[in-house]
Amino acid sequence: FQMISAFTADDKRLATFDVDATRLGLMSPPTLTIWDVETREALLSPAVPVGFYPTHAQFSPKGKLLGALGNGQVVLWRADYE
């Protein structure tokens, strides 16, 4: 089990990728969740491409995009909740 995470610059949101090593052989993508840090509420759960396993993640400076690097690829998601 591996957890990849990233905070927005204002520390108000947290993105987590749940990368379960037991699922790697099944080619199941990790679960991506964007959380409100204060309320601990899940705000978004964007889809992750099949076969993509992130090793690093970071929000854009204003927190509107989330980028992740893995498998020699970069994947971007819209991360603005409002």
PDB file of C-alpha atoms in Angstrom:
ATOM      1  CA  PHE A   1       0.000   0.000   0.000  1.00  0.00           C
ATOM      2  CA  GLN A   2       1.316   3.440  -0.929  1.00  0.00           C
ATOM      3  CA  MET A   3      -0.228   6.876  -0.411  1.00  0.00           C
ATOM      4  CA  ILE A   4       0.726   9.793  -2.648  1.00  0.00           C
ATOM      5  CA  SER A   5      -0.525  13.160  -1.426  1.00  0.00           C
ATOM      6  CA  ALA A   6      -0.321  16.899  -2.063  1.00  0.00           C
ATOM      7  CA  PHE A   7      -1.641  20.017  -0.314  1.00  0.00           C
ATOM      8  CA  THR A   8      -2.769  23.236  -1.956  1.00  0.00           C
ATOM      9  CA  ALA A   9      -0.552  26.266  -1.256  1.00  0.00           C
ATOM     10  CA  ASP A  10      -3.069  27.548   1.320  1.00  0.00           C
ATOM     11  CA  ASP A  11      -3.277  24.085   2.979  1.00  0.00           C
ATOM     12  CA  LYS A  12      -7.074  24.083   2.611  1.00  0.00           C
ATOM     13  CA  ARG A  13      -7.286  21.041   0.340  1.00  0.00           C
ATOM     14  CA  LEU A  14      -5.472  17.731   0.219  1.00  0.00           C
ATOM     15  CA  ALA A  15      -5.283  15.322  -2.703  1.00  0.00           C
ATOM     16  CA  THR A  16      -4.615  11.662  -1.973  1.00  0.00           C
ATOM     17  CA  PHE A  17      -3.918   8.785  -4.325  1.00  0.00           C
ATOM     18  CA  ASP A  18      -4.545   5.384  -2.751  1.00  0.00           C
ATOM     19  CA  VAL A  19      -2.130   3.117  -4.615  1.00  0.00           C
ATOM     20  CA  ASP A  20      -2.778  -0.421  -3.394  1.00  0.00           C
ATOM     21  CA  ALA A  21       0.078  -2.713  -4.452  1.00  0.00           C
ATOM     22  CA  THR A  22      -2.221  -5.727  -4.288  1.00  0.00           C
ATOM     23  CA  ARG A  23      -4.268  -4.213  -7.136  1.00  0.00           C
ATOM     24  CA  LEU A  24      -1.285  -3.442  -9.392  1.00  0.00           C
ATOM     25  CA  GLY A  25      -1.446  -6.847 -11.060  1.00  0.00           C
ATOM     26  CA  LEU A  26      -5.131  -6.274 -11.777  1.00  0.00           C
ATOM     27  CA  MET A  27      -4.398  -2.965 -13.553  1.00  0.00           C
ATOM     28  CA  SER A  28      -6.893  -1.182 -11.320  1.00  0.00           C
ATOM     29  CA  PRO A  29      -6.163   2.539 -11.165  1.00  0.00           C
ATOM     30  CA  PRO A  30      -5.536   4.173  -7.814  1.00  0.00           C
ATOM     31  CA  THR A  31      -8.304   6.095  -6.106  1.00  0.00           C
ATOM     32  CA  LEU A  32      -7.896   9.887  -6.231  1.00  0.00           C
ATOM     33  CA  THR A  33      -9.737  11.949  -3.625  1.00  0.00           C
ATOM     34  CA  ILE A  34      -9.556  15.705  -3.011  1.00  0.00           C
ATOM     35  CA  TRP A  35     -10.378  16.578   0.604  1.00  0.00           C
ATOM     36  CA  ASP A  36     -11.357  19.707   2.496  1.00  0.00           C
ATOM     37  CA  VAL A  37      -8.742  19.750   5.257  1.00  0.00           C
ATOM     38  CA  GLU A  38     -10.843  21.657   7.788  1.00  0.00           C
ATOM     39  CA  THR A  39     -14.049  19.617   7.470  1.00  0.00           C
ATOM     40  CA  ARG A  40     -12.347  16.333   6.431  1.00  0.00           C
ATOM     41  CA  GLU A  41     -15.013  16.030   3.742  1.00  0.00           C
ATOM     42  CA  ALA A  42     -14.269  14.434   0.371  1.00  0.00           C
ATOM     43  CA  LEU A  43     -14.905  17.117  -2.257  1.00  0.00           C
ATOM     44  CA  LEU A  44     -14.007  15.357  -5.505  1.00  0.00           C
ATOM     45  CA  SER A  45     -13.068  11.882  -6.691  1.00  0.00           C
ATOM     46  CA  PRO A  46     -11.848  12.342 -10.265  1.00  0.00           C
ATOM     47  CA  ALA A  47     -11.212   9.284 -12.419  1.00  0.00           C
ATOM     48  CA  VAL A  48      -7.617   8.074 -12.781  1.00  0.00           C
ATOM     49  CA  PRO A  49      -6.580   6.548 -16.136  1.00  0.00           C
ATOM     50  CA  VAL A  50      -6.201   2.762 -16.098  1.00  0.00           C
ATOM     51  CA  GLY A  51      -2.528   1.820 -15.868  1.00  0.00           C
ATOM     52  CA  PHE A  52      -1.466   5.172 -14.389  1.00  0.00           C
ATOM     53  CA  TYR A  53       0.334   4.880 -11.048  1.00  0.00           C
ATOM     54  CA  PRO A  54       1.499   8.243  -9.666  1.00  0.00           C
ATOM     55  CA  THR A  55       4.777   8.713  -7.861  1.00  0.00           C
ATOM     56  CA  HIS A  56       4.501  12.494  -7.325  1.00  0.00           C
ATOM     57  CA  ALA A  57       1.615  14.967  -7.176  1.00  0.00           C
ATOM     58  CA  GLN A  58       1.319  18.739  -6.861  1.00  0.00           C
ATOM     59  CA  PHE A  59      -1.373  21.398  -7.072  1.00  0.00           C
ATOM     60  CA  SER A  60      -0.952  24.476  -9.248  1.00  0.00           C
ATOM     61  CA  PRO A  61      -0.173  27.670  -7.265  1.00  0.00           C
ATOM     62  CA  LYS A  62      -3.858  28.715  -7.143  1.00  0.00           C
ATOM     63  CA  GLY A  63      -5.083  25.147  -6.509  1.00  0.00           C
ATOM     64  CA  LYS A  64      -7.198  24.945  -9.655  1.00  0.00           C
ATOM     65  CA  LEU A  65      -5.230  22.078 -11.208  1.00  0.00           C
ATOM     66  CA  LEU A  66      -3.691  18.926  -9.803  1.00  0.00           C
ATOM     67  CA  GLY A  67      -0.854  17.295 -11.674  1.00  0.00           C
ATOM     68  CA  ALA A  68       0.652  13.873 -11.101  1.00  0.00           C
ATOM     69  CA  LEU A  69       3.722  12.159 -12.524  1.00  0.00           C
ATOM     70  CA  GLY A  70       3.940   8.413 -12.980  1.00  0.00           C
ATOM     71  CA  ASN A  71       4.835   5.788 -15.583  1.00  0.00           C
ATOM     72  CA  GLY A  72       6.727   8.481 -17.538  1.00  0.00           C
ATOM     73  CA  GLN A  73       3.483  10.445 -17.962  1.00  0.00           C
ATOM     74  CA  VAL A  74       1.994  13.607 -16.528  1.00  0.00           C
ATOM     75  CA  VAL A  75      -1.753  13.688 -15.912  1.00  0.00           C
ATOM     76  CA  LEU A  76      -3.707  16.855 -15.035  1.00  0.00           C
ATOM     77  CA  TRP A  77      -7.092  17.195 -13.362  1.00  0.00           C
ATOM     78  CA  ARG A  78      -9.302  20.214 -12.709  1.00  0.00           C
ATOM     79  CA  ALA A  79      -9.290  20.487  -8.943  1.00  0.00           C
ATOM     80  CA  ASP A  80     -11.400  23.554  -8.235  1.00  0.00           C
ATOM     81  CA  TYR A  81     -14.404  22.652  -6.159  1.00  0.00           C
ATOM     82  CA  GLU A  82     -16.383  25.872  -6.463  1.00  0.00           C
TER      83      GLU A  82
END
